[in-house]
Coordinates of C-alpha atoms and ligand atoms in Angstrom, one line a residue:
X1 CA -95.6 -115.8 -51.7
X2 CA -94.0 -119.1 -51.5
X3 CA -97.2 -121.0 -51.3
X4 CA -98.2 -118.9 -54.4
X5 CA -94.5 -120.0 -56.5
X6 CA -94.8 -123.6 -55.1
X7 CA -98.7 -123.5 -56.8
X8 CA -97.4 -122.4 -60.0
X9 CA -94.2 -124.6 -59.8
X10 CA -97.5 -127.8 -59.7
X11 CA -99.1 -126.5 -62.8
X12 CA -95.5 -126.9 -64.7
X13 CA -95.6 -130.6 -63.5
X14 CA -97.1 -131.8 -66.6
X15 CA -94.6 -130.0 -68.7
X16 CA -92.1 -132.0 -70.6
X17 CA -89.7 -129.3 -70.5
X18 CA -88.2 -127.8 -67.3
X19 CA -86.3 -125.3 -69.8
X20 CA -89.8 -124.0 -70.8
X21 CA -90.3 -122.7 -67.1
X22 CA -87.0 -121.0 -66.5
X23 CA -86.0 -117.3 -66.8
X24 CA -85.7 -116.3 -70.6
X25 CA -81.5 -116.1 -70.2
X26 CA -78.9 -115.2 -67.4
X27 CA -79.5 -111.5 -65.7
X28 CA -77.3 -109.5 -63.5
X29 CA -78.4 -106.2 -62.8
X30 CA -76.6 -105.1 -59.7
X31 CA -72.5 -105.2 -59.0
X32 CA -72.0 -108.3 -57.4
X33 CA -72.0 -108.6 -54.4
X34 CA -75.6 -106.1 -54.7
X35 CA -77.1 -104.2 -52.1
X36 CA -79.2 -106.8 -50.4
X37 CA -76.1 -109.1 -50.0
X38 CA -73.7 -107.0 -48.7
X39 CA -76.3 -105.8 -46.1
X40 CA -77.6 -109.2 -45.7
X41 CA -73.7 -110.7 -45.1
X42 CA -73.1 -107.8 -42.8
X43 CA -76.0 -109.2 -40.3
X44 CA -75.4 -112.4 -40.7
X45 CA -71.5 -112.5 -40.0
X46 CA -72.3 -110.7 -36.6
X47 CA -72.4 -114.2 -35.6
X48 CA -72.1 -116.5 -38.3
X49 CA -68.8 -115.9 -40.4
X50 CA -69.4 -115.3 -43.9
X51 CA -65.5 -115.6 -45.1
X52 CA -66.4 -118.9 -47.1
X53 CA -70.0 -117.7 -48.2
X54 CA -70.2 -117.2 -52.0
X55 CA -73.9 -115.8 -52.1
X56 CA -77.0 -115.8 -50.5
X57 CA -79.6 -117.6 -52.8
X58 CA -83.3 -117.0 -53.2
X59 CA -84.6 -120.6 -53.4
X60 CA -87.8 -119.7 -54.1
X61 CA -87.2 -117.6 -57.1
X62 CA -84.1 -120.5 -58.1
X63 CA -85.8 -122.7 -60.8
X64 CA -84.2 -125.5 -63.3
X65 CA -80.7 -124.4 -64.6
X66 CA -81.2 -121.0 -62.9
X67 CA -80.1 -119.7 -59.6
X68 CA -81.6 -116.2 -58.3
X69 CA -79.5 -114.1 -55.8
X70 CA -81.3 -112.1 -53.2
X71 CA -80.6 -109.1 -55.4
X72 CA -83.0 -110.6 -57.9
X73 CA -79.9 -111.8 -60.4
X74 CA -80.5 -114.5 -62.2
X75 CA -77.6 -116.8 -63.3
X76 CA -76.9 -120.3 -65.7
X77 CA -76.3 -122.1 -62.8
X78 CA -73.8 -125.5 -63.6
X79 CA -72.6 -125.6 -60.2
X80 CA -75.8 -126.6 -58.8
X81 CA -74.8 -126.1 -54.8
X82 CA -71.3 -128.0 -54.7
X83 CA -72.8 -130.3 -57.4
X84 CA -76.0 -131.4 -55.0
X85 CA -79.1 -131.1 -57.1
X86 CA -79.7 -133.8 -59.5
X87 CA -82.5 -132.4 -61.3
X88 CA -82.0 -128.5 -60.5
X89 CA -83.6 -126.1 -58.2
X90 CA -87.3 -126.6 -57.1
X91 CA -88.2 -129.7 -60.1
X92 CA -91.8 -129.5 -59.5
X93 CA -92.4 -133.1 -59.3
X94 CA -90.0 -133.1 -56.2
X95 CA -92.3 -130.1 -54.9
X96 CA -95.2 -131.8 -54.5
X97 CA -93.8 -135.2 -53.6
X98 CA -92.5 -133.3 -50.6
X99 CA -96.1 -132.2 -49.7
X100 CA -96.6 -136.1 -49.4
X101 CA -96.9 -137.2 -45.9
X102 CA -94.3 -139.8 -45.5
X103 CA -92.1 -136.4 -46.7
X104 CA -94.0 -134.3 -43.6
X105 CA -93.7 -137.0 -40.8
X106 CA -89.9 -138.3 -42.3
X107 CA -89.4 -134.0 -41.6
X108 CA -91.1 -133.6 -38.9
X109 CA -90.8 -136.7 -36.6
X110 CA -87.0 -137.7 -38.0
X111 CA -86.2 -141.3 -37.4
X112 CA -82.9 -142.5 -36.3
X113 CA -82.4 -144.6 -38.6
X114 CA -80.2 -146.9 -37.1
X115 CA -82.1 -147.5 -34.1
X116 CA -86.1 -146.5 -35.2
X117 CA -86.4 -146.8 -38.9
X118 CA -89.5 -146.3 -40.6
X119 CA -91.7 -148.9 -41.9
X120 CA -90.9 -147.6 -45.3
X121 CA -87.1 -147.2 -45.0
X122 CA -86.9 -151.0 -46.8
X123 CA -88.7 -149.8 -49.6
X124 CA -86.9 -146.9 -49.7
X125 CA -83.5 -148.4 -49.9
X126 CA -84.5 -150.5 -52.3
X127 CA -85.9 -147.9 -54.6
X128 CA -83.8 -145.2 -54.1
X129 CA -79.9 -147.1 -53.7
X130 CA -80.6 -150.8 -54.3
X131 CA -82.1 -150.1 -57.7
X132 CA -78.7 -148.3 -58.8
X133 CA -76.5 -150.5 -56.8
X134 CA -73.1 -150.3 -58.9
X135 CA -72.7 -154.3 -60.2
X136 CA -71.7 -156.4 -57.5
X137 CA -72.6 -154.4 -54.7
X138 CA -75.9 -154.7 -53.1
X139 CA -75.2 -153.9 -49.1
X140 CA -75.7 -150.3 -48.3
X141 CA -75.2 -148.4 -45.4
X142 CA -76.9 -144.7 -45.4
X143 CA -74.3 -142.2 -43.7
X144 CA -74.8 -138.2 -43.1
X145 CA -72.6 -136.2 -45.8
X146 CA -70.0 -137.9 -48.3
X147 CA -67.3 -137.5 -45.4
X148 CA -69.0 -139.1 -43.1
X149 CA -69.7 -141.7 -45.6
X150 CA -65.8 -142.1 -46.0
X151 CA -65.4 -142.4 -42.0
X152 CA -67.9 -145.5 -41.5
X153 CA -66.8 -146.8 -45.0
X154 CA -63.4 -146.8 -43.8
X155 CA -64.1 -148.4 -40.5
X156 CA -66.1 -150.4 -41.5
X157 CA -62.8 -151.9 -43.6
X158 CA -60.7 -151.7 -40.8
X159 CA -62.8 -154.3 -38.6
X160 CA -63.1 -156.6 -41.5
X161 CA -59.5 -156.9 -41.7
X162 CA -59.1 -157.4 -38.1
X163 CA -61.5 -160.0 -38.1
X164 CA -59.7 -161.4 -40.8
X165 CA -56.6 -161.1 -38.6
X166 CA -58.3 -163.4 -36.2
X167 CA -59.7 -166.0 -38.2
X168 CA -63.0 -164.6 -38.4
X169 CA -63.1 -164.3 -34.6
X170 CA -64.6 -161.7 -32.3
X171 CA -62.6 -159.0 -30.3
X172 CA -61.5 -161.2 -27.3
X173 CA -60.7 -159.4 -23.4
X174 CA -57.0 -159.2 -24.6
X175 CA -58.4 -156.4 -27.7
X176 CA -61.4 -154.7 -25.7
X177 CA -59.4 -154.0 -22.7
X178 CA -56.3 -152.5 -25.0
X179 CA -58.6 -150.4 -27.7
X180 CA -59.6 -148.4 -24.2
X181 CA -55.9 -147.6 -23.9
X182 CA -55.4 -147.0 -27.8
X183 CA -52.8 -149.9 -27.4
X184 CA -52.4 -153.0 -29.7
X185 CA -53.9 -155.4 -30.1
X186 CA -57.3 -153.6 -30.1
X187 CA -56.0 -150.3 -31.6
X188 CA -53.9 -152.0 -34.9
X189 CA -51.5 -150.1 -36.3
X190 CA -53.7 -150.0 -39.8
X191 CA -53.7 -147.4 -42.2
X192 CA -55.3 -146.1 -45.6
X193 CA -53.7 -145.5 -48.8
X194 CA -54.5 -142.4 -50.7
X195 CA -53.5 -140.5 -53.5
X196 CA -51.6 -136.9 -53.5
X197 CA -54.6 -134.4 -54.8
X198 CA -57.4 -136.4 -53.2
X199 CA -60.2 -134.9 -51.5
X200 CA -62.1 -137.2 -49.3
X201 CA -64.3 -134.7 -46.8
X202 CA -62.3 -132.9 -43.8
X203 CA -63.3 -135.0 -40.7
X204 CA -60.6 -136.0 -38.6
X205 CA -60.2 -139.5 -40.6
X206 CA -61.1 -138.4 -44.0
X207 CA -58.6 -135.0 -43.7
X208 CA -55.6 -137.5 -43.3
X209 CA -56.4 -138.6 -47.1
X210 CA -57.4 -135.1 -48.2
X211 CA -54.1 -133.9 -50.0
X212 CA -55.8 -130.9 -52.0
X213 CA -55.9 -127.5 -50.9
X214 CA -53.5 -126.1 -48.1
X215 CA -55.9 -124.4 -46.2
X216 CA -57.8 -127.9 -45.6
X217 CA -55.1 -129.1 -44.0
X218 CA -52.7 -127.3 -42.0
X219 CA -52.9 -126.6 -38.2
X220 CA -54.9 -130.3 -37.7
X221 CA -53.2 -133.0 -36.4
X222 CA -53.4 -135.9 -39.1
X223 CA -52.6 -139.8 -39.4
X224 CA -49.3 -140.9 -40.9
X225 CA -50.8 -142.6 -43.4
X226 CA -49.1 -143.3 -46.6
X227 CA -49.4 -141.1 -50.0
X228 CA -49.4 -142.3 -53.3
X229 CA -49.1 -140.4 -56.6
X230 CA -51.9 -140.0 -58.8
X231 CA -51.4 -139.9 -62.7
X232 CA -50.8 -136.6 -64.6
X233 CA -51.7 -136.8 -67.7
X234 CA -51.3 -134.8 -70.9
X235 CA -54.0 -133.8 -73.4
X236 CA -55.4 -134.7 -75.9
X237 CA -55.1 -138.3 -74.5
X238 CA -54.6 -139.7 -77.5
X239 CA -51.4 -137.9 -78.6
X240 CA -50.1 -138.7 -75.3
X241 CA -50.0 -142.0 -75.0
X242 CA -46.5 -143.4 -74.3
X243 CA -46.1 -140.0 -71.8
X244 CA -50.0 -140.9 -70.0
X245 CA -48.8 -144.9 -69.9
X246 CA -45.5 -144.1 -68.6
X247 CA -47.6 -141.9 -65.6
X248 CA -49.7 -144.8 -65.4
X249 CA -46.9 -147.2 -64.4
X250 CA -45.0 -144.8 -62.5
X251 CA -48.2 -144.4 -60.1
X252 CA -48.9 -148.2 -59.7
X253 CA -45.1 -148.7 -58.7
X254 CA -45.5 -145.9 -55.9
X255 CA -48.8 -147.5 -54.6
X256 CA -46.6 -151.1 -54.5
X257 CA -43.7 -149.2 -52.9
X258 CA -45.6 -147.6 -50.6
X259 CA -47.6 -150.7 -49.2
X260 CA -44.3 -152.6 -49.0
X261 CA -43.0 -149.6 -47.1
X262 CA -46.0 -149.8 -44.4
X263 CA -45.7 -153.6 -44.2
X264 CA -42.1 -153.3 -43.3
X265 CA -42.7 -150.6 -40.8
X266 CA -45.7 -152.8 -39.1
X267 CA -48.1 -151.0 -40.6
X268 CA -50.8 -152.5 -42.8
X269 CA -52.2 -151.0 -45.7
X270 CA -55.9 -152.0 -44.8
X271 CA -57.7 -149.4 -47.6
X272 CA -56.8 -147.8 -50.8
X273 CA -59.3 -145.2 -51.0
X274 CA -59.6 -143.6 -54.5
X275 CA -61.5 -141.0 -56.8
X276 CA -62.3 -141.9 -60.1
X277 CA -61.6 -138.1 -61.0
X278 CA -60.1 -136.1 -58.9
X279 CA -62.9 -133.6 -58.8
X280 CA -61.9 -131.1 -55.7
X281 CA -58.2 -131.6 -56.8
X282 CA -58.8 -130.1 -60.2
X283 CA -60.7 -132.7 -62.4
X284 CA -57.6 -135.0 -62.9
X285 CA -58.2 -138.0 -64.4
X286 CA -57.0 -141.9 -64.5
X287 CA -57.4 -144.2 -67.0
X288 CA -59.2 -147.7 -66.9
X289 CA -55.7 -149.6 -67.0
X290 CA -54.8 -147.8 -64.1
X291 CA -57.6 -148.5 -61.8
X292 CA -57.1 -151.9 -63.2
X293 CA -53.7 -151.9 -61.8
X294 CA -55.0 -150.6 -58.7
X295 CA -57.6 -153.3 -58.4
X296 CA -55.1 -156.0 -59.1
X297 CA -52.9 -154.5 -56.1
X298 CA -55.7 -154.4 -54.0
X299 CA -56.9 -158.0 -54.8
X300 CA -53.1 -159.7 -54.4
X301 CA -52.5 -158.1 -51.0
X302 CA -55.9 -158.5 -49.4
X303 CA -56.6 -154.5 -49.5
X304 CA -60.1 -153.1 -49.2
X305 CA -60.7 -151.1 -52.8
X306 CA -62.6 -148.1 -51.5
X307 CA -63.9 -145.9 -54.3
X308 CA -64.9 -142.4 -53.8
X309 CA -67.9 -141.1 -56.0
X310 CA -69.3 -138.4 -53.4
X311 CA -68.7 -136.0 -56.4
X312 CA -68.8 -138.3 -59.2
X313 CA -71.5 -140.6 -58.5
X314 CA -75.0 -139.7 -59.6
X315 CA -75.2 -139.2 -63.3
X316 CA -73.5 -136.3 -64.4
X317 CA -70.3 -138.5 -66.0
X318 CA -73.1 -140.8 -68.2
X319 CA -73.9 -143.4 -65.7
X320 CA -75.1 -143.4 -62.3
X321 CA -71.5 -144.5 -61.4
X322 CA -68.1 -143.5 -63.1
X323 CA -66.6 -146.5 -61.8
X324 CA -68.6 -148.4 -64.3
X325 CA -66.4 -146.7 -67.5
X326 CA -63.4 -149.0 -65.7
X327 CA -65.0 -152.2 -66.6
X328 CA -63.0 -153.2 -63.8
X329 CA -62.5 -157.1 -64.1
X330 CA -64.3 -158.1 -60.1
X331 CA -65.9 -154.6 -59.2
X332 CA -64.4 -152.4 -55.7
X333 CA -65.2 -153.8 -52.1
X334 CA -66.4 -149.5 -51.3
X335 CA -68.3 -147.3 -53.5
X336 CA -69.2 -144.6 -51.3
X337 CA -71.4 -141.5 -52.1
X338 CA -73.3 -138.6 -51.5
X339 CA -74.3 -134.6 -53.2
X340 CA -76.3 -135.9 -56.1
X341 CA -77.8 -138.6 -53.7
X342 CA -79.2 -136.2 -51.9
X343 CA -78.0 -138.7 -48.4
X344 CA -74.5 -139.7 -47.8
X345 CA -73.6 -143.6 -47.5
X346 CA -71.6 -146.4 -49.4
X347 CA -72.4 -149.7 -50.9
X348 CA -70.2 -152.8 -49.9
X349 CA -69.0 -156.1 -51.1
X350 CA -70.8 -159.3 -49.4
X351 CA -67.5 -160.3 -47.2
X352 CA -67.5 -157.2 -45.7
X353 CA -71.0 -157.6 -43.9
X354 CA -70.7 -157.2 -40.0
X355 CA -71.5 -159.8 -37.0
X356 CA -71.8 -157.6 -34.1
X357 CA -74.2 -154.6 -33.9
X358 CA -73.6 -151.0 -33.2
X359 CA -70.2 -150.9 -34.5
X360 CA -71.4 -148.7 -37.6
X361 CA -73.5 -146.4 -36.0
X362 CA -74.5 -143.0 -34.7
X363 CA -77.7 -140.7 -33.8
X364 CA -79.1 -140.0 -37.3
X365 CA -77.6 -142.9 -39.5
X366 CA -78.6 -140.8 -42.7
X367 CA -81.7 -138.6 -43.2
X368 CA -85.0 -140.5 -44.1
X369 CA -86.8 -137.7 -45.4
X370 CA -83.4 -137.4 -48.3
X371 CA -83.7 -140.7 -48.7
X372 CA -87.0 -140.9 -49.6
X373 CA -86.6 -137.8 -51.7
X374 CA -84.4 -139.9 -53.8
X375 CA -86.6 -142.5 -54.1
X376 CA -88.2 -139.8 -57.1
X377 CA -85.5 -138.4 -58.3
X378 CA -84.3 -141.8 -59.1
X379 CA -87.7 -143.0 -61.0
X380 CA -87.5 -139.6 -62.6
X381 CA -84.1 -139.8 -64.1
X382 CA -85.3 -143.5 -65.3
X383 CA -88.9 -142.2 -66.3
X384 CA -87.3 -139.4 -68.7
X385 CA -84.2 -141.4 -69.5
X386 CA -82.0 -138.1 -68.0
X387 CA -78.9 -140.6 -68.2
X388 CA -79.3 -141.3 -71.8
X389 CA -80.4 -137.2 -72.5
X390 CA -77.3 -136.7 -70.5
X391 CA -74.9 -138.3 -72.8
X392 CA -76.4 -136.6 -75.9
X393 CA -76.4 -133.3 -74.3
X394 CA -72.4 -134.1 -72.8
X395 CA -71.2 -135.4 -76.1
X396 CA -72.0 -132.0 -77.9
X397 CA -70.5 -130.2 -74.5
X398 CA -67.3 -131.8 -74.8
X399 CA -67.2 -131.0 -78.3
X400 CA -68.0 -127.4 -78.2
X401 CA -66.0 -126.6 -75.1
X402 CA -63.0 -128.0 -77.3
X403 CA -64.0 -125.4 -80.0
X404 CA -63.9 -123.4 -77.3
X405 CA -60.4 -124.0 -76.2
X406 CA -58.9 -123.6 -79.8
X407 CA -60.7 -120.4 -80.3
X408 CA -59.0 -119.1 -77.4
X409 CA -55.7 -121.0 -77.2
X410 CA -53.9 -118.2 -75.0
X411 CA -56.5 -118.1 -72.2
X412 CA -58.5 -121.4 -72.3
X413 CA -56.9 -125.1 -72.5
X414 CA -57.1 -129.0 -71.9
X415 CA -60.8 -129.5 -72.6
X416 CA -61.6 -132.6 -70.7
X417 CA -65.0 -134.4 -68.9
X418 CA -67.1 -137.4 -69.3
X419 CA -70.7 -136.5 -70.5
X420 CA -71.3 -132.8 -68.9
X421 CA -69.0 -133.7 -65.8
X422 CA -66.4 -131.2 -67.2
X423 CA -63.6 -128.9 -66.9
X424 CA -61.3 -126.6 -68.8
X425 CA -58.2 -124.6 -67.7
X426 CA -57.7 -121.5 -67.6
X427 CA -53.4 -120.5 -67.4
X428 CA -52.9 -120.0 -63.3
X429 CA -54.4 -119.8 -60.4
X430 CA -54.6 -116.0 -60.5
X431 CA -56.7 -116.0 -64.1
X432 CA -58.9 -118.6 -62.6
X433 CA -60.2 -116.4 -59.9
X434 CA -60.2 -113.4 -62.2
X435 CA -62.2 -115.7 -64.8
X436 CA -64.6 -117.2 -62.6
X437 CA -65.5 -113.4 -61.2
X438 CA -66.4 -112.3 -64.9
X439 CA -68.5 -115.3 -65.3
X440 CA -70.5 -114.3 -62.1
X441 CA -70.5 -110.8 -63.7
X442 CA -71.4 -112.2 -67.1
X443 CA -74.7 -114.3 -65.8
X444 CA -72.8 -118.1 -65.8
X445 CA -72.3 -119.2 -62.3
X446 CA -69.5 -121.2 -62.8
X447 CA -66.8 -122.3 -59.9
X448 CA -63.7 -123.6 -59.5
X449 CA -61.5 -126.7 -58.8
X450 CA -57.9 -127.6 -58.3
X451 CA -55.3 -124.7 -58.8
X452 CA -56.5 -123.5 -62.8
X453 CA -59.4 -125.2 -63.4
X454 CA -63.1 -124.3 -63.8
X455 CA -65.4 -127.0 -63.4
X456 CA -69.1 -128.0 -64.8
X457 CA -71.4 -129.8 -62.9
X458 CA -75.0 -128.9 -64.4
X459 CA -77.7 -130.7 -63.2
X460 CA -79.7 -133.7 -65.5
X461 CA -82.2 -131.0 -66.5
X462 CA -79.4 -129.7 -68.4
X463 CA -80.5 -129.2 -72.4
X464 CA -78.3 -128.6 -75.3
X465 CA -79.5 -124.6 -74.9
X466 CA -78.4 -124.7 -71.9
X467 CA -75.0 -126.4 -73.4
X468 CA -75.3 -123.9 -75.6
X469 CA -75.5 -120.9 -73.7
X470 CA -72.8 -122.1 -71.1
X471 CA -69.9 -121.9 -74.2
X472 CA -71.6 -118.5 -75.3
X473 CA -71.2 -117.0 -71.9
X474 CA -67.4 -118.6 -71.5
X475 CA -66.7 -116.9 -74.6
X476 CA -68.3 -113.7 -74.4
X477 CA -66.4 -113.9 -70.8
X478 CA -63.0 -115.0 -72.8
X479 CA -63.1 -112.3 -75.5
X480 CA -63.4 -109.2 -72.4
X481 CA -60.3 -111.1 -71.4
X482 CA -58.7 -110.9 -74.9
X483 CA -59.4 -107.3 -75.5
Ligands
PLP501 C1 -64.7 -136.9 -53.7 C2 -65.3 -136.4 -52.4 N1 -65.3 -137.1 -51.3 C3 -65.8 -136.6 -50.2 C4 -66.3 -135.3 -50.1 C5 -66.8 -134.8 -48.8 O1 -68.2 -134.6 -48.8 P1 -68.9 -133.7 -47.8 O2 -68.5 -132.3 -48.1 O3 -70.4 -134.0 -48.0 O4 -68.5 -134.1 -46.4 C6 -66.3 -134.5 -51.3 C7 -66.8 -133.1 -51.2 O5 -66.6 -132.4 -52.1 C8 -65.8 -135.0 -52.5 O6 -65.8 -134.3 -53.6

């Protein structure tokens, strides 16, 4: 069966459309959850808890823009698993590059990386990250998810400061015997700035900058590391603009206050770790004079700029990095990243290159077999131009979602994105579950971010008819609402 799907998913390979391959339109045919599911989640959570499970996903059947459930319901899919595929389910291009066999030994035989690389992982990192290196950044590290990426990025800061600290000296006997005893010198009183709403992965490290959602939080111990606030702006942006520069300034202060606070208490800031939206926290938004400002602090009091695109980075927001709509005068010393990649990791500044070994390390160092995967998704999107399609296809998004918006003032507001990264609002927190159920029910799978928002994050095989149908189905879905 799946050999058969995979041999028909080759013959589309020449196609110039992915769309001409997908189901006809969106259909759900059973309640959801359907019979399969439930039965299916009722095994399953004898030992594997399903309490965070949205659905179980038939990946063979899944192609392009569409997602199949095990109940044979076919939905527009612009969540794309957490925002992971770059070119949608099963892109048959990818299919058959994984029959390759640097694909079958990278699976079967995997390296660890940081120890036993393969001959090819050079070419691969200079194919796959290298030749998208955000400017100014050409160093890359591979890392195992976009939280883990954030750990090692973050250490990886931490020791250049220290160095720094001691005039570019190693660790002497006075640091390695205290670190053992979590004492200073060797264990510094450092810490990371981050900003209230930020999401930055839930490992120990990366949970003590995660200030989104509760439920991430409470019951873990966490670092007392300082909190900035991020801007709120109103919308439209333009009609806001002495109320968006006043937030502007207001945040920057608190980020200067906060510093000096740390400084006075012994504590340096070491890392301002940002998002260029805050994607988990609800799509929210800062401008280019704000990151500005935050570069500028960074730069005057020797702070490592860490920039988070695990969600952003990719495509989805016009360019492979949304950093780059900043035009940020020197670029950040971080930009880390992972979904979209496919591997999680970061690319860093020159001056933050290492001397001693094994300091950045663990087993698998990043998955070869991912990485090499990206190597084609990466000529692909260049290939086809999905970057440039993406902005054309985005621009007439943004314009029809604010159509949208206006047709249903009462249910729908603050249309906002960059290219088909995207989000609307819908009036609480109750609605939002409510809305997001109905356009399950309704054949968009659609999901949600922050405490009102829904959020798009559609793949770069995503047409204007798939643009298209996604407002048709959030309308059809407003207008049961509305009854
Ligand atoms: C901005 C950002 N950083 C980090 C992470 C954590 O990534 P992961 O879930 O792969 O650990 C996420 C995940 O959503 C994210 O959106």
């Amino acid at each position: 069966m799946l050999v058969r799907r995979l041999t028909t998913l080759r013959q589309v390979r020449l196609s110039s459309s992915i769309a001409n391959h997908e189901p006809a339109g969106p259909s759900v045919k059973t309640p959801l959850p359907g019979p399969n599911e439930q039965a299916l989640r009722k095994r399953m959570d004898n030992h594997f808890q399903t309490i965070s499970m949205n659905m179980f996903v038939d990946f063979e059947k899944s192609f392009g823009n569409y997602m199949v459930d095990i109940d044979g319901n076919a939905f527009l899919d612009v969540y794309q698993q957490i925002s992971t595929l770059p070119l949608g389910y099963n892109h048959p291009e990818l299919v058959e590059f994984a029959r390759s066999d640097p694909m079958i030994t990278s699976t079967v035989s995997r390296a660890a990386l940081g120890a036993f690389p393969r001959s090819d992982f050079p070419d691969a990192i200079e194919k796959a990250l290298v030749s998208i290196a955000p400017k100014g950044l050409k160093n890359c590290q591979t890392m195992l998810c976009g939280a883990s990426a954030n750990e090692h990025a973050i250490k990886q800061a931490f020791i250049w400061y220290q160095t720094q600290k001691r005039g570019g000296k190693a660790p002497d006997d006075e640091y390695l015997t205290s670190c053992m005893e979590q004492k200073l010198p060797g264990t510094p009183n450092l810490t990371v700035l981050g900003f209230q709403g930020g999401y930055h992965g839930r490992t120990m490290a990366t949970l003590s900058v995660t200030r989104c959602k509760t439920y991430q939080k409470v019951d873990i111990p966490a670092f007392q590391w300082p909190i900035a606030k991020y801007p709120r702006y109103k919308y439209p942006l333009a009609e806001n603009k002495a109320y968006n520069d006043a937030q502007d300034k207001e945040c920057l202060e608190d980020v200067e206050l906060k510093i000096k606070e740390q400084k006075e208490k012994g504590h340096d800031v070491a890392v301002v770790i940002a998002e260029p939206i805050q994607s988990e926290g609800g799509d929210k938004y800062c401008s280019p004079q704000f990151a500005q400002g935050l570069r500028d602090i960074t730069q005057k009091n020797g702070i490592v700029f860490l920039v988070d695109e695990v969600q952003t980075g990719g495509g989805a927001t016009g360019d492979f990095w949304c950093h780059t709509h900043w035009n940020l005068s020197t670029p950040p010393d971080i930009v880390t990243f992972s979904k979209r990649m496919l591997t999680g990791g970061y690319y860093y500044a020159d001056h933050l290159r290492m001397t001693e070994g094994m300091r950045i390390f663990n087993t698998w160092v990043g998955d070869p077999a991912k990485l090499l995967l990206l190597t084609k998704v990466v000529e692909i999107i260049k290939r086809d131009h999905l970057l440039e399609k993406n902005r054309e296809v985005g621009k007439h998004f943004q314009s029809e979602l604010s159509k949208l918006a206006a047709h249903h003032p009462n249910l729908l507001s603050t249309p906002r994105g960059m290219n088909t990264f995207a989000a609307i609002d819908l009036p609480n927190t109750e609605m939002q579950g409510k809305f997001t159920k109905a356009c399950h029910l309704n054949g968009l799978h659609v999901e949600r971010c922050g405490a009102q928002s829904l959020r798009f994050r559609p793949s770069l095989v995503y047409e204007k008819k798939h643009a298209d149908l996604t407002i048709e189905l959030l309308d059809k879905t407003a207008k049961q609402f509305e009854k």
